GROMACS .gro file of C-alpha atoms in nm:
model
  239
    1MET     CA    1   9.546   5.916   4.684
    2GLU     CA    2   9.202   5.956   4.838
    3ARG     CA    3   9.151   6.193   5.129
    4PHE     CA    4   8.969   6.085   5.445
    5PHE     CA    5   8.834   6.310   5.719
    6ALA     CA    6   8.905   6.208   6.077
    7GLU     CA    7   8.921   6.381   6.414
    8ARG     CA    8   9.272   6.497   6.491
    9PRO     CA    9   9.403   6.307   6.796
   10ASN     CA   10   9.603   6.437   7.088
   11GLU     CA   11   9.981   6.412   7.068
   12GLY     CA   12  10.088   6.049   7.047
   13GLU     CA   13   9.738   5.906   6.995
   14THR     CA   14   9.630   5.712   6.688
   15ILE     CA   15   9.370   5.830   6.437
   16ARG     CA   16   9.046   5.632   6.430
   17ILE     CA   17   8.852   5.606   6.103
   18THR     CA   18   8.506   5.457   6.145
   19GLY     CA   19   8.173   5.418   5.966
   20ASP     CA   20   8.147   5.418   5.587
   21ASP     CA   21   8.504   5.544   5.547
   22ALA     CA   22   8.639   5.244   5.739
   23LYS     CA   23   8.433   5.007   5.526
   24HIS     CA   24   8.553   5.180   5.210
   25LEU     CA   25   8.915   5.150   5.315
   26ALA     CA   26   8.881   4.787   5.423
   27LYS     CA   27   8.643   4.640   5.166
   28VAL     CA   28   8.677   4.858   4.856
   29LEU     CA   29   9.036   4.978   4.866
   30ARG     CA   30   9.149   4.669   5.061
   31ILE     CA   31   9.407   4.883   5.233
   32ALA     CA   32   9.674   4.695   5.426
   33VAL     CA   33   9.877   4.764   5.736
   34GLY     CA   34  10.171   4.985   5.646
   35ALA     CA   35   9.995   5.159   5.357
   36PRO     CA   36   9.994   5.540   5.339
   37VAL     CA   37   9.668   5.732   5.372
   38GLU     CA   38   9.593   6.103   5.336
   39LEU     CA   39   9.409   6.240   5.638
   40CYS     CA   40   9.234   6.570   5.704
   41ASP     CA   41   9.112   6.694   6.041
   42GLY     CA   42   8.832   6.904   5.890
   43CYS     CA   43   9.000   7.221   6.020
   44ASP     CA   44   9.210   7.284   5.709
   45ASN     CA   45   9.501   7.063   5.818
   46VAL     CA   46   9.624   6.747   5.644
   47CYS     CA   47   9.885   6.481   5.702
   48LEU     CA   48  10.014   6.166   5.541
   49GLY     CA   49   9.936   5.883   5.782
   50GLU     CA   50  10.029   5.516   5.798
   51ILE     CA   51   9.777   5.239   5.850
   52ILE     CA   52   9.848   5.035   6.164
   53ALA     CA   53   9.529   4.825   6.198
   54VAL     CA   54   9.236   4.734   5.972
   55SER     CA   55   8.891   4.590   6.038
   56ASN     CA   56   8.553   4.630   5.869
   57ASP     CA   57   8.436   4.868   6.141
   58GLU     CA   58   8.749   5.062   6.224
   59VAL     CA   59   9.080   5.158   6.068
   60LEU     CA   60   9.364   5.293   6.281
   61ALA     CA   61   9.639   5.514   6.146
   62LYS     CA   62   9.950   5.682   6.277
   63ALA     CA   63   9.960   6.050   6.190
   64GLY     CA   64  10.252   6.217   6.020
   65ASP     CA   65  10.328   6.589   6.035
   66TRP     CA   66  10.021   6.810   6.004
   67GLN     CA   67  10.028   7.103   5.764
   68PRO     CA   68   9.777   7.342   5.604
   69SER     CA   69   9.577   7.179   5.327
   70GLY     CA   70   9.638   7.463   5.082
   71THR     CA   71   9.302   7.402   4.913
   72GLU     CA   72   9.074   7.646   5.097
   73PRO     CA   73   8.978   7.987   4.952
   74ALA     CA   74   9.095   8.298   5.135
   75HIS     CA   75   8.734   8.420   5.154
   76PHE     CA   76   8.457   8.251   5.350
   77ILE     CA   77   8.154   8.228   5.124
   78ASN     CA   78   7.814   8.099   5.234
   79LEU     CA   79   7.540   8.009   4.987
   80LEU     CA   80   7.187   8.101   5.100
   81GLN     CA   81   6.986   7.881   4.865
   82CYS     CA   82   6.606   7.893   4.844
   83LEU     CA   83   6.461   7.543   4.822
   84PRO     CA   84   6.455   7.410   4.465
   85LYS     CA   85   6.254   7.120   4.327
   86ALA     CA   86   6.333   6.767   4.443
   87GLY     CA   87   6.680   6.642   4.355
   88LYS     CA   88   6.831   6.977   4.265
   89MET     CA   89   6.958   7.057   4.615
   90GLU     CA   90   7.195   6.761   4.606
   91THR     CA   91   7.346   6.884   4.279
   92ILE     CA   92   7.379   7.239   4.412
   93THR     CA   93   7.544   7.111   4.729
   94GLN     CA   94   7.788   6.887   4.546
   95LYS     CA   95   7.902   7.145   4.292
   96CYS     CA   96   7.929   7.435   4.537
   97VAL     CA   97   8.134   7.226   4.780
   98GLU     CA   98   8.368   7.131   4.495
   99LEU     CA   99   8.403   7.498   4.403
  100GLY     CA  100   8.485   7.616   4.755
  101VAL     CA  101   8.171   7.720   4.946
  102CYS     CA  102   8.210   7.744   5.324
  103ALA     CA  103   7.851   7.656   5.422
  104ILE     CA  104   7.509   7.613   5.262
  105GLN     CA  105   7.195   7.758   5.417
  106PRO     CA  106   6.865   7.614   5.283
  107VAL     CA  107   6.601   7.888   5.278
  108LEU     CA  108   6.223   7.885   5.245
  109SER     CA  109   6.078   8.175   5.045
  110GLU     CA  110   5.735   8.270   4.913
  111ARG     CA  111   5.771   8.123   4.565
  112CYS     CA  112   5.945   7.797   4.654
  113VAL     CA  113   5.783   7.521   4.449
  114ALA     CA  114   5.911   7.251   4.683
  115LEU     CA  115   5.776   7.295   5.034
  116PRO     CA  116   5.954   7.136   5.331
  117THR     CA  117   5.792   6.848   5.514
  118ARG     CA  118   5.833   6.746   5.874
  119ASP     CA  119   6.114   6.511   5.772
  120PHE     CA  120   6.330   6.788   5.620
  121GLU     CA  121   6.599   6.710   5.878
  122LYS     CA  122   6.643   6.373   5.707
  123LYS     CA  123   6.697   6.554   5.378
  124ARG     CA  124   6.942   6.793   5.542
  125LEU     CA  125   7.145   6.498   5.672
  126ARG     CA  126   7.149   6.353   5.322
  127TYR     CA  127   7.272   6.685   5.182
  128ALA     CA  128   7.539   6.686   5.455
  129ARG     CA  129   7.657   6.344   5.339
  130VAL     CA  130   7.672   6.475   4.982
  131ALA     CA  131   7.880   6.768   5.107
  132ARG     CA  132   8.119   6.535   5.289
  133GLU     CA  133   8.170   6.313   4.984
  134ALA     CA  134   8.224   6.617   4.761
  135ALA     CA  135   8.476   6.756   5.011
  136LYS     CA  136   8.668   6.427   5.004
  137GLN     CA  137   8.663   6.405   4.625
  138SER     CA  138   8.777   6.765   4.574
  139LYS     CA  139   9.036   6.747   4.857
  140ARG     CA  140   8.884   7.025   5.063
  141GLY     CA  141   9.041   7.115   5.396
  142ILE     CA  142   8.700   7.140   5.563
  143VAL     CA  143   8.361   6.974   5.529
  144PRO     CA  144   8.119   7.260   5.451
  145ALA     CA  145   7.814   7.256   5.676
  146VAL     CA  146   7.459   7.222   5.548
  147LEU     CA  147   7.264   7.429   5.799
  148PRO     CA  148   6.906   7.378   5.923
  149LEU     CA  149   6.628   7.523   5.711
  150CYS     CA  150   6.523   7.880   5.788
  151HIS     CA  151   6.262   8.119   5.646
  152LEU     CA  152   6.375   8.410   5.433
  153LYS     CA  153   6.235   8.649   5.693
  154GLU     CA  154   6.466   8.497   5.956
  155LEU     CA  155   6.790   8.556   5.768
  156CYS     CA  156   7.044   8.759   5.962
  157PHE     CA  157   7.349   8.911   5.796
  158ALA     CA  158   7.540   9.009   6.110
  159ASP     CA  159   7.814   8.751   6.044
  160PHE     CA  160   7.886   8.872   5.691
  161ASP     CA  161   8.089   9.162   5.555
  162THR     CA  162   7.919   9.151   5.215
  163VAL     CA  163   7.580   9.011   5.112
  164LEU     CA  164   7.506   8.973   4.741
  165LEU     CA  165   7.156   8.906   4.612
  166ALA     CA  166   7.125   8.749   4.268
  167TYR     CA  167   6.815   8.929   4.141
  168GLU     CA  168   6.673   8.890   3.793
  169GLU     CA  169   6.506   9.231   3.810
  170GLU     CA  170   6.837   9.414   3.868
  171ARG     CA  171   6.926   9.592   3.544
  172GLU     CA  172   7.213   9.825   3.635
  173THR     CA  173   7.454   9.672   3.887
  174THR     CA  174   7.642   9.363   3.774
  175LEU     CA  175   7.815   9.111   3.996
  176ARG     CA  176   8.152   9.192   3.837
  177GLU     CA  177   8.119   9.565   3.902
  178THR     CA  178   8.026   9.506   4.264
  179LEU     CA  179   8.313   9.266   4.325
  180ARG     CA  180   8.566   9.502   4.169
  181GLN     CA  181   8.457   9.776   4.406
  182GLY     CA  182   8.578   9.554   4.690
  183VAL     CA  183   8.418   9.300   4.921
  184GLY     CA  184   8.490   9.171   5.270
  185LYS     CA  185   8.631   8.835   5.375
  186ARG     CA  186   8.293   8.689   5.475
  187ILE     CA  187   8.046   8.686   5.189
  188ALA     CA  188   7.688   8.561   5.159
  189LEU     CA  189   7.533   8.478   4.822
  190ILE     CA  190   7.152   8.467   4.805
  191ILE     CA  191   6.986   8.259   4.533
  192GLY     CA  192   6.610   8.249   4.478
  193PRO     CA  193   6.384   7.953   4.393
  194GLU     CA  194   6.246   7.857   4.051
  195GLY     CA  195   5.986   8.134   4.071
  196GLY     CA  196   6.235   8.401   4.175
  197PHE     CA  197   6.186   8.648   4.460
  198ALA     CA  198   5.867   8.839   4.518
  199PRO     CA  199   5.932   9.216   4.498
  200ASP     CA  200   5.862   9.266   4.869
  201GLU     CA  201   6.106   8.987   4.957
  202ALA     CA  202   6.381   9.148   4.754
  203ALA     CA  203   6.302   9.484   4.915
  204ARG     CA  204   6.329   9.336   5.266
  205LEU     CA  205   6.663   9.175   5.183
  206VAL     CA  206   6.798   9.503   5.047
  207ALA     CA  207   6.673   9.684   5.359
  208LYS     CA  208   6.877   9.438   5.566
  209GLY     CA  209   7.191   9.521   5.370
  210ALA     CA  210   7.192   9.285   5.070
  211VAL     CA  211   7.324   9.426   4.743
  212PRO     CA  212   7.115   9.322   4.440
  213VAL     CA  213   7.328   9.223   4.141
  214SER     CA  214   7.272   9.091   3.792
  215LEU     CA  215   7.441   8.768   3.682
  216GLY     CA  216   7.407   8.866   3.316
  217PRO     CA  217   7.145   8.912   3.044
  218ARG     CA  218   7.023   8.551   3.058
  219ILE     CA  219   6.797   8.400   3.324
  220LEU     CA  220   6.969   8.108   3.495
  221ARG     CA  221   6.799   7.812   3.657
  222THR     CA  222   6.829   7.810   4.034
  223GLU     CA  223   7.057   7.504   4.024
  224THR     CA  224   7.285   7.691   3.780
  225ALA     CA  225   7.282   8.032   3.947
  226GLY     CA  226   7.446   7.928   4.275
  227PRO     CA  227   7.750   7.750   4.131
  228ALA     CA  228   7.787   8.014   3.858
  229MET     CA  229   7.778   8.302   4.105
  230LEU     CA  230   8.015   8.126   4.344
  231ALA     CA  231   8.264   8.055   4.065
  232GLN     CA  232   8.258   8.419   3.950
  233VAL     CA  233   8.308   8.549   4.303
  234LEU     CA  234   8.601   8.316   4.370
  235TYR     CA  235   8.760   8.408   4.037
  236GLU     CA  236   8.744   8.780   4.116
  237VAL     CA  237   8.850   8.769   4.481
  238SER     CA  238   9.112   8.491   4.474
  239PRO     CA  239   9.470   8.617   4.501
   0.00000   0.00000   0.00000
């Protein structure tokens, strides 16, 4: 059964599903009155609802008992991803949402091959739609946010307990060793662009509190590094 995100109503009110989800339910799934539907409020709660009205623009459902989704990781992990070449950000977003990322922060750094244009907000909204679809497909309890673009110099780590920097020049400290020493509940993962980080950029990140780690002896593409690092972190820290 497919999962649909909808705002949780007040006690006794019906759930309204609108936009593309309503069209998908009505035209693609041809859902009928009385059919069950799995609903998520985007705050890690789900319920089994019952369809009570269907149109092409709006589907109404009666909510059942809400309960925790049971699909969210115990740790809150944000991916701070330097801008990759065109098309790769969608793949990174999709796969990291499926794996369990909490939010994705696009970052502009010195060696980014793809430079943002004035219409980057349009791209961000597209990435947000990719995140929403991936969250539905993978039955997430939240829709991970795709945050506005920021420059590497503007990054602030105040909201994180642990910040890990995937750095190809790190030769001694591995990701596994660092994780097994213990990490906090709120973790940031920093991934560089195709050209990697300039030495002074890496030094500034370390000065702010980031821990440089190696992901192994091979150099990973930027679109591989984020999902690979996220998967390793979740494997090590999951109960």
